[in-house]
């Protein structure tokens, strides 16, 4: 029995880690390094989240190339112009348009248009019934 065999019986080495420890070398602790790397990644993600929250709280975002450009949307002149345009377009309101064309694309709405076209041409009701399917002939 050699000296190393006796030593292994008294104080056995635990594989490669035990041999390195016996020589006085430190063993790399992978778990601790992984925990440290995870903490660093979490800190980076927290910083990114805080930056994105700050950007969202501003209410708008701009491309980097337009950061120094002043916005023209909220100028008073533009708001005044929009108010004038709204007043000028009051006759084009949607409710009036919807009332005028409430039969648009409904069943039987073509009959109303046909009768309008026939009335323009002053065709009697009896002739309208006969020529109901041929009203395209009468469109001027």
PDB file of C-alpha atoms in Angstrom, residues 5-134:
ATOM      1  CA  UNK A   5      -3.669   4.891  -0.960  1.00  0.00           C
ATOM      2  CA  UNK A   6      -3.498   5.330   2.800  1.00  0.00           C
ATOM      3  CA  UNK A   7      -4.364   9.017   2.451  1.00  0.00           C
ATOM      4  CA  UNK A   8      -7.364   8.188   0.255  1.00  0.00           C
ATOM      5  CA  UNK A   9      -8.624   5.743   2.879  1.00  0.00           C
ATOM      6  CA  UNK A  10      -8.259   8.239   5.725  1.00  0.00           C
ATOM      7  CA  UNK A  11      -9.419  11.389   3.865  1.00  0.00           C
ATOM      8  CA  UNK A  12     -10.849  10.438   0.493  1.00  0.00           C
ATOM      9  CA  UNK A  13     -10.776  13.006  -2.290  1.00  0.00           C
ATOM     10  CA  UNK A  14     -14.128  13.857  -3.773  1.00  0.00           C
ATOM     11  CA  UNK A  15     -13.329  13.559  -7.447  1.00  0.00           C
ATOM     12  CA  UNK A  16     -11.749  16.392  -9.413  1.00  0.00           C
ATOM     13  CA  UNK A  17     -12.965  19.062  -7.003  1.00  0.00           C
ATOM     14  CA  UNK A  18     -11.335  17.250  -4.096  1.00  0.00           C
ATOM     15  CA  UNK A  19      -8.026  16.942  -5.969  1.00  0.00           C
ATOM     16  CA  UNK A  20      -8.037  20.646  -6.858  1.00  0.00           C
ATOM     17  CA  UNK A  21      -8.826  21.564  -3.265  1.00  0.00           C
ATOM     18  CA  UNK A  22      -5.973  19.298  -2.073  1.00  0.00           C
ATOM     19  CA  UNK A  23      -3.546  21.134  -4.367  1.00  0.00           C
ATOM     20  CA  UNK A  24      -4.729  24.482  -2.971  1.00  0.00           C
ATOM     21  CA  UNK A  25      -6.618  25.659  -6.047  1.00  0.00           C
ATOM     22  CA  UNK A  26     -10.074  27.174  -5.781  1.00  0.00           C
ATOM     23  CA  UNK A  27     -12.917  25.551  -7.639  1.00  0.00           C
ATOM     24  CA  UNK A  28     -15.109  27.668  -9.877  1.00  0.00           C
ATOM     25  CA  UNK A  29     -18.566  28.149  -8.359  1.00  0.00           C
ATOM     26  CA  UNK A  30     -20.847  28.118 -11.394  1.00  0.00           C
ATOM     27  CA  UNK A  31     -24.060  28.511  -9.397  1.00  0.00           C
ATOM     28  CA  UNK A  32     -22.850  31.742  -7.767  1.00  0.00           C
ATOM     29  CA  UNK A  33     -21.774  33.125 -11.152  1.00  0.00           C
ATOM     30  CA  UNK A  34     -25.168  32.259 -12.635  1.00  0.00           C
ATOM     31  CA  UNK A  35     -26.960  34.034  -9.763  1.00  0.00           C
ATOM     32  CA  UNK A  36     -24.773  37.113 -10.253  1.00  0.00           C
ATOM     33  CA  UNK A  37     -25.450  37.133 -14.013  1.00  0.00           C
ATOM     34  CA  UNK A  38     -29.204  36.804 -13.395  1.00  0.00           C
ATOM     35  CA  UNK A  39     -29.146  39.761 -10.979  1.00  0.00           C
ATOM     36  CA  UNK A  40     -27.286  41.879 -13.546  1.00  0.00           C
ATOM     37  CA  UNK A  41     -29.767  40.949 -16.274  1.00  0.00           C
ATOM     38  CA  UNK A  42     -32.675  41.763 -13.964  1.00  0.00           C
ATOM     39  CA  UNK A  43     -31.158  45.168 -13.137  1.00  0.00           C
ATOM     40  CA  UNK A  44     -30.763  45.917 -16.881  1.00  0.00           C
ATOM     41  CA  UNK A  45     -34.359  44.902 -17.558  1.00  0.00           C
ATOM     42  CA  UNK A  46     -35.576  47.077 -14.670  1.00  0.00           C
ATOM     43  CA  UNK A  47     -33.722  50.063 -16.137  1.00  0.00           C
ATOM     44  CA  UNK A  48     -35.208  49.419 -19.587  1.00  0.00           C
ATOM     45  CA  UNK A  49     -38.693  49.138 -18.078  1.00  0.00           C
ATOM     46  CA  UNK A  50     -38.253  52.410 -16.187  1.00  0.00           C
ATOM     47  CA  UNK A  51     -37.103  54.152 -19.382  1.00  0.00           C
ATOM     48  CA  UNK A  52     -40.037  52.811 -21.379  1.00  0.00           C
ATOM     49  CA  UNK A  53     -42.469  53.867 -18.615  1.00  0.00           C
ATOM     50  CA  UNK A  54     -40.960  57.348 -18.690  1.00  0.00           C
ATOM     51  CA  UNK A  55     -41.447  57.491 -22.480  1.00  0.00           C
ATOM     52  CA  UNK A  56     -45.064  56.337 -22.139  1.00  0.00           C
ATOM     53  CA  UNK A  57     -45.784  58.902 -19.435  1.00  0.00           C
ATOM     54  CA  UNK A  58     -44.805  61.666 -21.875  1.00  0.00           C
ATOM     55  CA  UNK A  59     -47.705  60.563 -24.059  1.00  0.00           C
ATOM     56  CA  UNK A  60     -45.868  60.559 -27.363  1.00  0.00           C
ATOM     57  CA  UNK A  61     -42.798  59.159 -29.007  1.00  0.00           C
ATOM     58  CA  UNK A  62     -40.588  60.533 -31.730  1.00  0.00           C
ATOM     59  CA  UNK A  63     -38.041  58.975 -33.989  1.00  0.00           C
ATOM     60  CA  UNK A  64     -34.491  59.953 -33.074  1.00  0.00           C
ATOM     61  CA  UNK A  65     -34.043  61.939 -36.279  1.00  0.00           C
ATOM     62  CA  UNK A  66     -37.047  64.144 -35.368  1.00  0.00           C
ATOM     63  CA  UNK A  67     -36.261  64.730 -31.672  1.00  0.00           C
ATOM     64  CA  UNK A  68     -35.411  68.431 -32.152  1.00  0.00           C
ATOM     65  CA  UNK A  69     -38.281  69.206 -34.538  1.00  0.00           C
ATOM     66  CA  UNK A  70     -41.137  71.276 -33.125  1.00  0.00           C
ATOM     67  CA  UNK A  71     -44.656  69.886 -33.416  1.00  0.00           C
ATOM     68  CA  UNK A  72     -47.067  71.764 -35.682  1.00  0.00           C
ATOM     69  CA  UNK A  73     -50.186  69.836 -34.718  1.00  0.00           C
ATOM     70  CA  UNK A  74     -51.090  71.728 -31.557  1.00  0.00           C
ATOM     71  CA  UNK A  75     -50.412  75.273 -32.741  1.00  0.00           C
ATOM     72  CA  UNK A  76     -53.269  77.724 -32.204  1.00  0.00           C
ATOM     73  CA  UNK A  77     -53.415  78.631 -35.917  1.00  0.00           C
ATOM     74  CA  UNK A  78     -54.089  75.014 -36.813  1.00  0.00           C
ATOM     75  CA  UNK A  79     -56.831  74.763 -34.182  1.00  0.00           C
ATOM     76  CA  UNK A  80     -58.466  77.967 -35.482  1.00  0.00           C
ATOM     77  CA  UNK A  81     -58.318  76.645 -39.048  1.00  0.00           C
ATOM     78  CA  UNK A  82     -59.990  73.395 -37.962  1.00  0.00           C
ATOM     79  CA  UNK A  83     -62.785  75.322 -36.241  1.00  0.00           C
ATOM     80  CA  UNK A  84     -63.453  77.336 -39.422  1.00  0.00           C
ATOM     81  CA  UNK A  85     -63.461  74.167 -41.511  1.00  0.00           C
ATOM     82  CA  UNK A  86     -65.935  72.523 -39.121  1.00  0.00           C
ATOM     83  CA  UNK A  87     -68.305  75.495 -39.424  1.00  0.00           C
ATOM     84  CA  UNK A  88     -68.043  75.469 -43.219  1.00  0.00           C
ATOM     85  CA  UNK A  89     -68.847  71.763 -43.400  1.00  0.00           C
ATOM     86  CA  UNK A  90     -71.964  71.806 -41.206  1.00  0.00           C
ATOM     87  CA  UNK A  91     -74.207  71.126 -44.197  1.00  0.00           C
ATOM     88  CA  UNK A  92     -72.378  67.846 -44.799  1.00  0.00           C
ATOM     89  CA  UNK A  93     -73.236  66.327 -41.418  1.00  0.00           C
ATOM     90  CA  UNK A  94     -73.693  62.571 -41.356  1.00  0.00           C
ATOM     91  CA  UNK A  95     -77.183  62.519 -39.735  1.00  0.00           C
ATOM     92  CA  UNK A  96     -78.703  64.459 -42.630  1.00  0.00           C
ATOM     93  CA  UNK A  97     -77.016  62.184 -45.117  1.00  0.00           C
ATOM     94  CA  UNK A  98     -78.171  59.090 -43.256  1.00  0.00           C
ATOM     95  CA  UNK A  99     -81.807  60.286 -43.211  1.00  0.00           C
ATOM     96  CA  UNK A 100     -81.747  61.052 -46.903  1.00  0.00           C
ATOM     97  CA  UNK A 101     -80.373  57.638 -47.825  1.00  0.00           C
ATOM     98  CA  UNK A 102     -81.814  55.449 -45.074  1.00  0.00           C
ATOM     99  CA  UNK A 103     -82.885  52.787 -47.611  1.00  0.00           C
ATOM    100  CA  UNK A 104     -79.389  52.377 -48.997  1.00  0.00           C
ATOM    101  CA  UNK A 105     -78.699  48.683 -49.708  1.00  0.00           C
ATOM    102  CA  UNK A 106     -81.907  47.467 -48.083  1.00  0.00           C
ATOM    103  CA  UNK A 107     -84.393  45.086 -49.588  1.00  0.00           C
ATOM    104  CA  UNK A 108     -86.771  46.966 -51.869  1.00  0.00           C
ATOM    105  CA  UNK A 109     -84.656  50.116 -52.003  1.00  0.00           C
ATOM    106  CA  UNK A 110     -84.320  49.689 -55.761  1.00  0.00           C
ATOM    107  CA  UNK A 111     -88.096  50.057 -56.151  1.00  0.00           C
ATOM    108  CA  UNK A 112     -87.944  53.556 -54.685  1.00  0.00           C
ATOM    109  CA  UNK A 113     -85.162  54.553 -57.092  1.00  0.00           C
ATOM    110  CA  UNK A 114     -87.059  53.025 -59.999  1.00  0.00           C
ATOM    111  CA  UNK A 115     -90.184  54.981 -59.131  1.00  0.00           C
ATOM    112  CA  UNK A 116     -88.130  58.191 -58.902  1.00  0.00           C
ATOM    113  CA  UNK A 117     -86.672  57.588 -62.359  1.00  0.00           C
ATOM    114  CA  UNK A 118     -90.092  56.785 -63.806  1.00  0.00           C
ATOM    115  CA  UNK A 119     -91.564  59.929 -62.226  1.00  0.00           C
ATOM    116  CA  UNK A 120     -88.849  62.019 -63.854  1.00  0.00           C
ATOM    117  CA  UNK A 121     -89.872  60.605 -67.202  1.00  0.00           C
ATOM    118  CA  UNK A 122     -93.598  61.006 -66.330  1.00  0.00           C
ATOM    119  CA  UNK A 123     -94.482  57.380 -66.876  1.00  0.00           C
ATOM    120  CA  UNK A 124     -97.817  56.223 -65.438  1.00  0.00           C
ATOM    121  CA  UNK A 125     -98.114  53.645 -62.642  1.00  0.00           C
ATOM    122  CA  UNK A 126     -99.410  50.927 -64.950  1.00  0.00           C
ATOM    123  CA  UNK A 127     -96.462  51.346 -67.279  1.00  0.00           C
ATOM    124  CA  UNK A 128     -94.129  51.332 -64.279  1.00  0.00           C
ATOM    125  CA  UNK A 129     -95.356  47.870 -63.271  1.00  0.00           C
ATOM    126  CA  UNK A 130     -94.821  46.529 -66.790  1.00  0.00           C
ATOM    127  CA  UNK A 131     -91.365  48.011 -67.217  1.00  0.00           C
ATOM    128  CA  UNK A 132     -90.162  47.669 -63.614  1.00  0.00           C
ATOM    129  CA  UNK A 133     -87.167  45.518 -64.484  1.00  0.00           C
ATOM    130  CA  UNK A 134     -86.149  47.739 -67.387  1.00  0.00           C
TER     131      UNK A 134
END
